[in-house]
Tab-separated table of N, CA and C in Angstrom:
chain	number	residue	atom	x	y	z
A	1	GLN	N	22.697	114.904	-13.112
A	1	GLN	CA	22.345	113.878	-14.066
A	1	GLN	C	21.084	114.264	-14.796
A	2	ARG	N	21.093	113.972	-16.074
A	2	ARG	CA	19.970	114.357	-16.903
A	2	ARG	C	18.752	113.456	-16.674
A	3	ASP	N	18.963	112.160	-16.659
A	3	ASP	CA	17.848	111.222	-16.514
A	3	ASP	C	18.077	110.290	-15.342
A	4	ASN	N	17.610	110.669	-14.192
A	4	ASN	CA	17.694	109.790	-13.047
A	4	ASN	C	16.294	109.229	-12.811
A	5	LEU	N	15.903	108.320	-13.703
A	5	LEU	CA	14.541	107.802	-13.687
A	5	LEU	C	14.206	107.006	-12.426
A	6	PRO	N	15.126	106.186	-11.901
A	6	PRO	CA	14.788	105.501	-10.653
A	6	PRO	C	14.496	106.485	-9.504
A	7	LYS	N	15.241	107.561	-9.426
A	7	LYS	CA	14.993	108.569	-8.392
A	7	LYS	C	13.646	109.259	-8.630
A	8	ALA	N	13.351	109.550	-9.886
A	8	ALA	CA	12.060	110.167	-10.218
A	8	ALA	C	10.912	109.240	-9.825
A	9	ASN	N	11.093	107.947	-10.073
A	9	ASN	CA	10.070	106.970	-9.705
A	9	ASN	C	9.885	106.922	-8.187
A	10	GLU	N	10.982	107.001	-7.460
A	10	GLU	CA	10.925	107.023	-5.999
A	10	GLU	C	10.164	108.260	-5.508
A	11	LEU	N	10.411	109.392	-6.135
A	11	LEU	CA	9.704	110.620	-5.752
A	11	LEU	C	8.206	110.500	-6.018
A	12	MET	N	7.833	109.841	-7.113
A	12	MET	CA	6.415	109.630	-7.413
A	12	MET	C	5.783	108.710	-6.370
A	13	ASP	N	6.520	107.691	-5.920
A	13	ASP	CA	6.010	106.823	-4.854
A	13	ASP	C	5.756	107.621	-3.580
A	14	ASN	N	6.684	108.515	-3.256
A	14	ASN	CA	6.517	109.375	-2.077
A	14	ASN	C	5.306	110.288	-2.236
A	15	ALA	N	5.108	110.806	-3.443
A	15	ALA	CA	3.955	111.674	-3.705
A	15	ALA	C	2.653	110.897	-3.547
A	16	ILE	N	2.648	109.649	-4.002
A	16	ILE	CA	1.449	108.819	-3.854
A	16	ILE	C	1.128	108.601	-2.379
A	17	LEU	N	2.143	108.310	-1.588
A	17	LEU	CA	1.928	108.128	-0.149
A	17	LEU	C	1.372	109.395	0.501
A	18	TYR	N	1.905	110.551	0.076
A	18	TYR	CA	1.402	111.823	0.590
A	18	TYR	C	-0.050	112.032	0.152
A	19	GLY	N	-0.343	111.705	-1.104
A	19	GLY	CA	-1.710	111.832	-1.599
A	19	GLY	C	-2.679	110.952	-0.830
A	20	ILE	N	-2.249	109.734	-0.521
A	20	ILE	CA	-3.089	108.826	0.257
A	20	ILE	C	-3.377	109.426	1.633
A	21	LYS	N	-2.345	110.008	2.227
A	21	LYS	CA	-2.535	110.637	3.548
A	21	LYS	C	-3.570	111.771	3.450
A	22	LEU	N	-3.492	112.559	2.388
A	22	LEU	CA	-4.449	113.660	2.220
A	22	LEU	C	-5.874	113.152	2.021
A	23	THR	N	-6.032	112.038	1.317
A	23	THR	CA	-7.383	111.514	1.080
A	23	THR	C	-8.044	111.038	2.370
A	24	GLN	N	-7.265	110.814	3.408
A	24	GLN	CA	-7.808	110.363	4.686
A	24	GLN	C	-8.173	111.529	5.604
A	25	SER	N	-7.997	112.737	5.098
A	25	SER	CA	-8.314	113.937	5.859
A	25	SER	C	-9.828	114.121	5.980
A	26	ASP	N	-10.239	114.881	6.964
A	26	ASP	CA	-11.655	115.221	7.106
A	26	ASP	C	-12.047	116.371	6.180
A	27	ASP	N	-11.064	117.071	5.662
A	27	ASP	CA	-11.284	118.237	4.803
A	27	ASP	C	-11.439	117.795	3.345
A	28	LYS	N	-12.586	118.106	2.750
A	28	LYS	CA	-12.890	117.723	1.358
A	28	LYS	C	-11.853	118.262	0.386
A	29	LYS	N	-11.386	119.483	0.626
A	29	LYS	CA	-10.394	120.094	-0.247
A	29	LYS	C	-9.090	119.275	-0.242
A	30	ASN	N	-8.674	118.840	0.943
A	30	ASN	CA	-7.478	118.004	1.048
A	30	ASN	C	-7.695	116.643	0.393
A	31	GLN	N	-8.889	116.092	0.552
A	31	GLN	CA	-9.200	114.810	-0.073
A	31	GLN	C	-9.083	114.898	-1.595
A	32	ASP	N	-9.643	115.958	-2.160
A	32	ASP	CA	-9.575	116.161	-3.614
A	32	ASP	C	-8.141	116.381	-4.075
A	33	ALA	N	-7.381	117.163	-3.307
A	33	ALA	CA	-5.975	117.393	-3.651
A	33	ALA	C	-5.206	116.079	-3.618
A	34	GLY	N	-5.498	115.241	-2.632
A	34	GLY	CA	-4.840	113.944	-2.535
A	34	GLY	C	-5.130	113.069	-3.733
A	35	LYS	N	-6.376	113.060	-4.178
A	35	LYS	CA	-6.755	112.267	-5.360
A	35	LYS	C	-6.009	112.752	-6.600
A	36	GLU	N	-5.890	114.073	-6.746
A	36	GLU	CA	-5.161	114.615	-7.898
A	36	GLU	C	-3.679	114.255	-7.835
A	37	ILE	N	-3.096	114.356	-6.660
A	37	ILE	CA	-1.682	114.013	-6.496
A	37	ILE	C	-1.446	112.550	-6.875
A	38	ILE	N	-2.305	111.681	-6.397
A	38	ILE	CA	-2.173	110.253	-6.702
A	38	ILE	C	-2.309	110.014	-8.204
A	39	THR	N	-3.317	110.613	-8.800
A	39	THR	CA	-3.582	110.411	-10.227
A	39	THR	C	-2.417	110.882	-11.082
A	40	PHE	N	-1.946	112.099	-10.845
A	40	PHE	CA	-0.856	112.618	-11.668
A	40	PHE	C	0.466	111.911	-11.382
A	41	SER	N	0.632	111.400	-10.173
A	41	SER	CA	1.841	110.630	-9.870
A	41	SER	C	1.850	109.321	-10.656
A	42	TYR	N	0.704	108.660	-10.730
A	42	TYR	CA	0.625	107.442	-11.544
A	42	TYR	C	0.833	107.757	-13.023
A	43	GLN	N	0.331	108.897	-13.466
A	43	GLN	CA	0.552	109.291	-14.860
A	43	GLN	C	2.051	109.482	-15.112
A	44	ASN	N	2.736	110.150	-14.193
A	44	ASN	CA	4.181	110.330	-14.331
A	44	ASN	C	4.920	109.007	-14.272
A	45	LYS	N	4.478	108.102	-13.395
A	45	LYS	CA	5.109	106.792	-13.296
A	45	LYS	C	4.981	106.023	-14.609
A	46	SER	N	3.862	106.184	-15.307
A	46	SER	CA	3.697	105.480	-16.582
A	46	SER	C	4.737	105.962	-17.596
A	47	ILE	N	5.031	107.244	-17.573
A	47	ILE	CA	6.056	107.791	-18.480
A	47	ILE	C	7.439	107.286	-18.078
A	48	ILE	N	7.714	107.288	-16.786
A	48	ILE	CA	9.014	106.809	-16.291
A	48	ILE	C	9.219	105.348	-16.686
A	49	TYR	N	8.208	104.514	-16.410
A	49	TYR	CA	8.330	103.097	-16.736
A	49	TYR	C	8.493	102.878	-18.238
A	50	LYS	N	7.780	103.659	-19.027
A	50	LYS	CA	7.901	103.539	-20.486
A	50	LYS	C	9.337	103.838	-20.913
A	51	ARG	N	9.921	104.882	-20.362
A	51	ARG	CA	11.300	105.244	-20.707
A	51	ARG	C	12.302	104.205	-20.215
A	52	LEU	N	11.958	103.503	-19.137
A	52	LEU	CA	12.820	102.435	-18.626
A	52	LEU	C	12.617	101.124	-19.388
A	53	GLY	N	11.619	101.088	-20.258
A	53	GLY	CA	11.339	99.879	-21.027
A	53	GLY	C	10.525	98.849	-20.257
A	54	LYS	N	9.914	99.273	-19.163
A	54	LYS	CA	9.089	98.372	-18.342
A	54	LYS	C	7.626	98.560	-18.756
A	55	ILE	N	7.269	97.891	-19.835
A	55	ILE	CA	5.986	98.135	-20.482
A	55	ILE	C	4.792	97.720	-19.626
A	56	SER	N	4.850	96.553	-18.985
A	56	SER	CA	3.692	96.131	-18.182
A	56	SER	C	3.465	97.086	-17.011
A	57	GLU	N	4.556	97.573	-16.387
A	57	GLU	CA	4.417	98.536	-15.302
A	57	GLU	C	3.887	99.873	-15.818
A	58	ALA	N	4.323	100.254	-17.016
A	58	ALA	CA	3.844	101.500	-17.625
A	58	ALA	C	2.340	101.429	-17.864
A	59	LYS	N	1.888	100.308	-18.403
A	59	LYS	CA	0.452	100.146	-18.660
A	59	LYS	C	-0.346	100.146	-17.365
A	60	ALA	N	0.156	99.442	-16.348
A	60	ALA	CA	-0.561	99.378	-15.074
A	60	ALA	C	-0.688	100.766	-14.442
A	61	SER	N	0.380	101.539	-14.481
A	61	SER	CA	0.340	102.897	-13.925
A	61	SER	C	-0.592	103.786	-14.727
A	62	CYS	N	-0.586	103.599	-16.032
A	62	CYS	CA	-1.456	104.389	-16.910
A	62	CYS	C	-2.928	104.092	-16.606
A	63	VAL	N	-3.250	102.824	-16.395
A	63	VAL	CA	-4.637	102.444	-16.076
A	63	VAL	C	-5.064	103.061	-14.741
A	64	LYS	N	-4.175	103.047	-13.752
A	64	LYS	CA	-4.500	103.667	-12.461
A	64	LYS	C	-4.733	105.168	-12.628
A	65	ALA	N	-3.920	105.805	-13.450
A	65	ALA	CA	-4.101	107.238	-13.703
A	65	ALA	C	-5.423	107.495	-14.434
A	66	LEU	N	-5.756	106.627	-15.386
A	66	LEU	CA	-7.030	106.770	-16.098
A	66	LEU	C	-8.205	106.692	-15.132
A	67	GLU	N	-8.146	105.745	-14.203
A	67	GLU	CA	-9.211	105.616	-13.206
A	67	GLU	C	-9.338	106.890	-12.380
A	68	GLY	N	-8.200	107.470	-12.014
A	68	GLY	CA	-8.218	108.703	-11.243
A	68	GLY	C	-8.795	109.871	-12.019
A	69	HIS	N	-8.376	109.998	-13.283
A	69	HIS	CA	-8.899	111.097	-14.113
A	69	HIS	C	-10.407	110.943	-14.318
A	70	LYS	N	-10.852	109.693	-14.467
A	70	LYS	CA	-12.289	109.453	-14.645
A	70	LYS	C	-13.043	109.871	-13.387
A	71	GLU	N	-12.534	109.470	-12.225
A	71	GLU	CA	-13.175	109.822	-10.954
A	71	GLU	C	-13.184	111.337	-10.735
A	72	LEU	N	-12.091	112.000	-11.142
A	72	LEU	CA	-11.979	113.451	-10.970
A	72	LEU	C	-12.707	114.235	-12.059
A	73	LYS	N	-13.257	113.507	-13.034
A	73	LYS	CA	-13.970	114.114	-14.169
A	73	LYS	C	-13.065	115.051	-14.973
A	74	LYS	N	-11.818	114.610	-15.162
A	74	LYS	CA	-10.830	115.364	-15.949
A	74	LYS	C	-10.835	114.779	-17.366
A	75	GLN	N	-11.796	115.226	-18.179
A	75	GLN	CA	-12.005	114.632	-19.490
A	75	GLN	C	-10.818	114.837	-20.431
A	76	LYS	N	-10.235	116.023	-20.424
A	76	LYS	CA	-9.103	116.309	-21.317
A	76	LYS	C	-7.913	115.412	-20.968
A	77	GLU	N	-7.593	115.334	-19.693
A	77	GLU	CA	-6.476	114.506	-19.247
A	77	GLU	C	-6.754	113.034	-19.519
A	78	TYR	N	-8.004	112.623	-19.328
A	78	TYR	CA	-8.402	111.242	-19.587
A	78	TYR	C	-8.169	110.895	-21.063
A	79	ALA	N	-8.611	111.783	-21.946
A	79	ALA	CA	-8.450	111.545	-23.383
A	79	ALA	C	-6.973	111.503	-23.779
A	80	GLN	N	-6.183	112.416	-23.249
A	80	GLN	CA	-4.755	112.425	-23.561
A	80	GLN	C	-4.082	111.151	-23.078
A	81	LEU	N	-4.478	110.680	-21.935
A	81	LEU	CA	-3.864	109.480	-21.375
A	81	LEU	C	-4.301	108.228	-22.134
A	82	LEU	N	-5.518	108.213	-22.649
A	82	LEU	CA	-5.937	107.095	-23.508
A	82	LEU	C	-5.032	107.005	-24.734
A	83	PHE	N	-4.695	108.139	-25.297
A	83	PHE	CA	-3.787	108.186	-26.430
A	83	PHE	C	-2.419	107.650	-26.016
A	84	GLU	N	-1.941	108.057	-24.849
A	84	GLU	CA	-0.659	107.597	-24.329
A	84	GLU	C	-0.670	106.078	-24.122
A	85	LEU	N	-1.760	105.563	-23.588
A	85	LEU	CA	-1.874	104.129	-23.366
A	85	LEU	C	-1.818	103.371	-24.687
A	86	ALA	N	-2.424	103.921	-25.714
A	86	ALA	CA	-2.392	103.274	-27.023
A	86	ALA	C	-0.965	103.202	-27.583
A	87	GLU	N	-0.111	104.126	-27.178
A	87	GLU	CA	1.268	104.141	-27.675
A	87	GLU	C	2.214	103.252	-26.870
A	88	ILE	N	1.774	102.821	-25.699
A	88	ILE	CA	2.661	101.986	-24.856
A	88	ILE	C	2.705	100.578	-25.410
C-alpha cells in the first residue's frame, strides 16, 4: 500500500515510547538520542495528521516538535517547522 497513514502513525507512537525509554537512561548520549527521536517522531506525526485532515492533532504534534527542536537547539529544523505550522 502506498499510503498506510494509520500504520505510520502507530510506528511514530512506538518510536516516541522508545525515545522516552532512552531519555531515562543514565547515559547522556542515549538521553540526547531519545530527545531527537521524540522530536522527529512528533514532526512526522504532524505531517501524517495533516494528510489525514486532522488539523488540531497536526498542530498539537507540530508544537511538541517545535518544543523539542528548541530544546535541542536545532535552529534550521525549528525554522522549517514554523513554516510548516503556518501552513497547517
